[in-house]
Tab-separated table of C-alpha atoms in Angstrom:
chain	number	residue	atom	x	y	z
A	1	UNK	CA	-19.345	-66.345	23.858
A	2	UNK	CA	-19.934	-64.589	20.279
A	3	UNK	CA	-22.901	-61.762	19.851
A	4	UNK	CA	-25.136	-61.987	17.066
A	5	UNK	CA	-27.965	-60.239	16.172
A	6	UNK	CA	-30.588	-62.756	17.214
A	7	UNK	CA	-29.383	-62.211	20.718
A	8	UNK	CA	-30.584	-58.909	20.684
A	9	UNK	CA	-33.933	-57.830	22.469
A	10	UNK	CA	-36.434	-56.582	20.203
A	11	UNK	CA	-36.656	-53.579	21.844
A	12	UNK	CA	-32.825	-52.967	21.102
A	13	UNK	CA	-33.810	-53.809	17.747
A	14	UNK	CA	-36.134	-50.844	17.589
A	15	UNK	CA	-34.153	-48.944	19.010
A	16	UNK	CA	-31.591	-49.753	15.944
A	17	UNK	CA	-33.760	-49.013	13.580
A	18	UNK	CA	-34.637	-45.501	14.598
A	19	UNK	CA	-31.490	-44.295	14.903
A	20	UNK	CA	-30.455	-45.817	11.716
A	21	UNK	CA	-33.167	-44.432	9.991
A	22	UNK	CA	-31.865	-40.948	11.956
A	23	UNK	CA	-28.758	-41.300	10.736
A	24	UNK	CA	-30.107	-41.494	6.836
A	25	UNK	CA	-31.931	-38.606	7.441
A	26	UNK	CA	-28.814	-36.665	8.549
A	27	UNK	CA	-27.183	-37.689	5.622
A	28	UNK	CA	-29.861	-36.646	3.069
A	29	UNK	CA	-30.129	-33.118	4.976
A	30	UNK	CA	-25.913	-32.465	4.555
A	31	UNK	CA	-26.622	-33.786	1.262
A	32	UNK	CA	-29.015	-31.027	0.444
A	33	UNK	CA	-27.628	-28.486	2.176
A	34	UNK	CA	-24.184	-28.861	0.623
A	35	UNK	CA	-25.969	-28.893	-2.923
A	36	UNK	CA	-27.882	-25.735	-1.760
A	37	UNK	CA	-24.491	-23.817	-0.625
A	38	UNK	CA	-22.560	-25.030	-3.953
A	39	UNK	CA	-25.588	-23.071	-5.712
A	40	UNK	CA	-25.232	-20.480	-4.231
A	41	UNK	CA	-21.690	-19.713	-3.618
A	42	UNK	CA	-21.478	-20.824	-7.233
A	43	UNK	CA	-22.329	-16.975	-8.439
A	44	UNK	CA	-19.560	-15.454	-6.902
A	45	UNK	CA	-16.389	-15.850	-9.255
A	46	UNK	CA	-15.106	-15.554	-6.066
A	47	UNK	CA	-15.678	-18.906	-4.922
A	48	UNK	CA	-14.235	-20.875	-8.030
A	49	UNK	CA	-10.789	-18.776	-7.206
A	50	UNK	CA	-11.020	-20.148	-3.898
A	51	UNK	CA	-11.564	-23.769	-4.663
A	52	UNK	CA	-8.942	-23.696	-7.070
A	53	UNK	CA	-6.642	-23.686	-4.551
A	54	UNK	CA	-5.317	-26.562	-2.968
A	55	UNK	CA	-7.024	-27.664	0.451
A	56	UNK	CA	-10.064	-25.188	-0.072
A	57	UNK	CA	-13.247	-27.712	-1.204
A	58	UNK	CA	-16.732	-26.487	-1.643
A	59	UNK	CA	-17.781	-26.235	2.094
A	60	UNK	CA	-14.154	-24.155	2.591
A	61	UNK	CA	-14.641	-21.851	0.060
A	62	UNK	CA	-18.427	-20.855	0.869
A	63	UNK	CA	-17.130	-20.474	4.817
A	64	UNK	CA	-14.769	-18.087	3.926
A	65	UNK	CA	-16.982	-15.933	1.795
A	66	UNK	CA	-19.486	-16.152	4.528
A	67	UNK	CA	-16.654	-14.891	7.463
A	68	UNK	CA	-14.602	-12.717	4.951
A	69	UNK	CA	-16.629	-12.146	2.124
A	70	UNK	CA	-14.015	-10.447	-1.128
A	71	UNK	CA	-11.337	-9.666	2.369
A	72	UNK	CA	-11.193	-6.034	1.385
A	73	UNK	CA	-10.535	-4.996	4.882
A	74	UNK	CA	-7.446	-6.954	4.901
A	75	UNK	CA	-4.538	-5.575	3.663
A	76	UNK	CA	-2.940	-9.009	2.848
A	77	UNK	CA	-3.008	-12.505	3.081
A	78	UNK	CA	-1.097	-12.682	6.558
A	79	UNK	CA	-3.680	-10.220	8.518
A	80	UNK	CA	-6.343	-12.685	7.264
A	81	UNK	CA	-4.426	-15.463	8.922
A	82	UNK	CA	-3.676	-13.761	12.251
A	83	UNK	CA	-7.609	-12.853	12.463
A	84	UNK	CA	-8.158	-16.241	11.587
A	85	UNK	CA	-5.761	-17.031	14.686
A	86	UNK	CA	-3.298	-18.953	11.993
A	87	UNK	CA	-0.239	-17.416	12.670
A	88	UNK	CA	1.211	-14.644	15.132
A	89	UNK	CA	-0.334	-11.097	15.029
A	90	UNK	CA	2.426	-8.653	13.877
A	91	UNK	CA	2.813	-4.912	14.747
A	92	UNK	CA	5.731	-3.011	12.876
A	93	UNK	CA	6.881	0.513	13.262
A	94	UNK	CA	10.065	2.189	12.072
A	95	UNK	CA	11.370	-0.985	10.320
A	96	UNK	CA	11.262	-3.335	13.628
A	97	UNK	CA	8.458	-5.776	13.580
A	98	UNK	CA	7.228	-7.212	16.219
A	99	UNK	CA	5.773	-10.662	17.007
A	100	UNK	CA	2.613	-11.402	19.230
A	101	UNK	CA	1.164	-14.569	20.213
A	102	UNK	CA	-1.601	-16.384	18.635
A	103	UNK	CA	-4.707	-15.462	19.859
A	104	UNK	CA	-6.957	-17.865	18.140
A	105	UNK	CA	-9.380	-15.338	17.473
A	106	UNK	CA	-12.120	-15.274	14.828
A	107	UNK	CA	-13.758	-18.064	13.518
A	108	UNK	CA	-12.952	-21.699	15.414
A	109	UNK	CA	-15.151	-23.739	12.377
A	110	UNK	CA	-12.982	-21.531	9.352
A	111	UNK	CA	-9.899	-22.035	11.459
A	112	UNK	CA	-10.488	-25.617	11.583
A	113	UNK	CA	-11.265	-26.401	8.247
A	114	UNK	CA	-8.675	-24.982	6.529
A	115	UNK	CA	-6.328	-26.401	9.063
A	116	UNK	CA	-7.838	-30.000	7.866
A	117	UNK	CA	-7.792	-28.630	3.741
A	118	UNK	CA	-3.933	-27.764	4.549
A	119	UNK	CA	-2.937	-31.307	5.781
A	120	UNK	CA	-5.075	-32.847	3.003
A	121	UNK	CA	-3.112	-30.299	0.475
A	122	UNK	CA	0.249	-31.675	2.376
A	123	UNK	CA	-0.366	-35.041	2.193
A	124	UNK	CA	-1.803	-35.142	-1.134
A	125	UNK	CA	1.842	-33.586	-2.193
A	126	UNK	CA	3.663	-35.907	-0.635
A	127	UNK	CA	1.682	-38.599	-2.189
A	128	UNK	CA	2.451	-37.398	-6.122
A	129	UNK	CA	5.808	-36.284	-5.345
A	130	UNK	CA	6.936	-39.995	-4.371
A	131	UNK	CA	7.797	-42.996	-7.272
């Protein structure tokens, strides 16, 4: 028995339509809104140093100035990545260092993303390193 669209109720059919026509709207509102965060992010110099790296896109670069604005309070790039949950939280004293776990802390969305930029940077690698 095959499904086609003429089997379909016109009610269902409505029903189609609106959330089609919902789903068009979505678009066009990330549309905008990504144009309106490129504009601006776009005056901070600090952004286009961010996107210049690999993995970090528009939408990356703009989250990070949002959570971390210029990072001042960081000391380097490691505390920013145990705040960001990344890697382990460090404590050192006297030359010994020691290790704590991850606490996934700060921002889940930032986390995320740059999780998802780094396996995009990785892959992307991979891809112009081979023949």
């Amino acid at each position: 028995m095959s499904s086609s669209v003429d089997e379909l109720t016109p009610t269902v059919r409505e029903l189609l339509l609106e959330r089609y026509q919902q789903l068009l709207q979505l678009r066009q509102q990330i549309n905008t809104l990504t144009r309106r965060i490129a504009i601006q992010a776009s005056a901070d110099p600090a952004y286009d140093r961010l996107q210049a790296m690999p993995g970090i896109g528009r939408i990356c670069a703009s989250a990070l100035l949002a959570a971390i604005g210029h990072g001042q309070q960081f000391s380097c790039g490691r505390q920013v990545s145990a705040w960001l949950g990344l890697v382990p939280r460090q404590h050192g004293s006297g030359g010994k260092l020691q290790l704590y776990g991850m606490t996934k802390s700060g921002d889940r969305y930032l986390r995320t993303m740059l999780i998802h930029g780094a396996r995009a940077a990785i892959t992307r690698t991979k891809d112009q390193a081979s023949p």
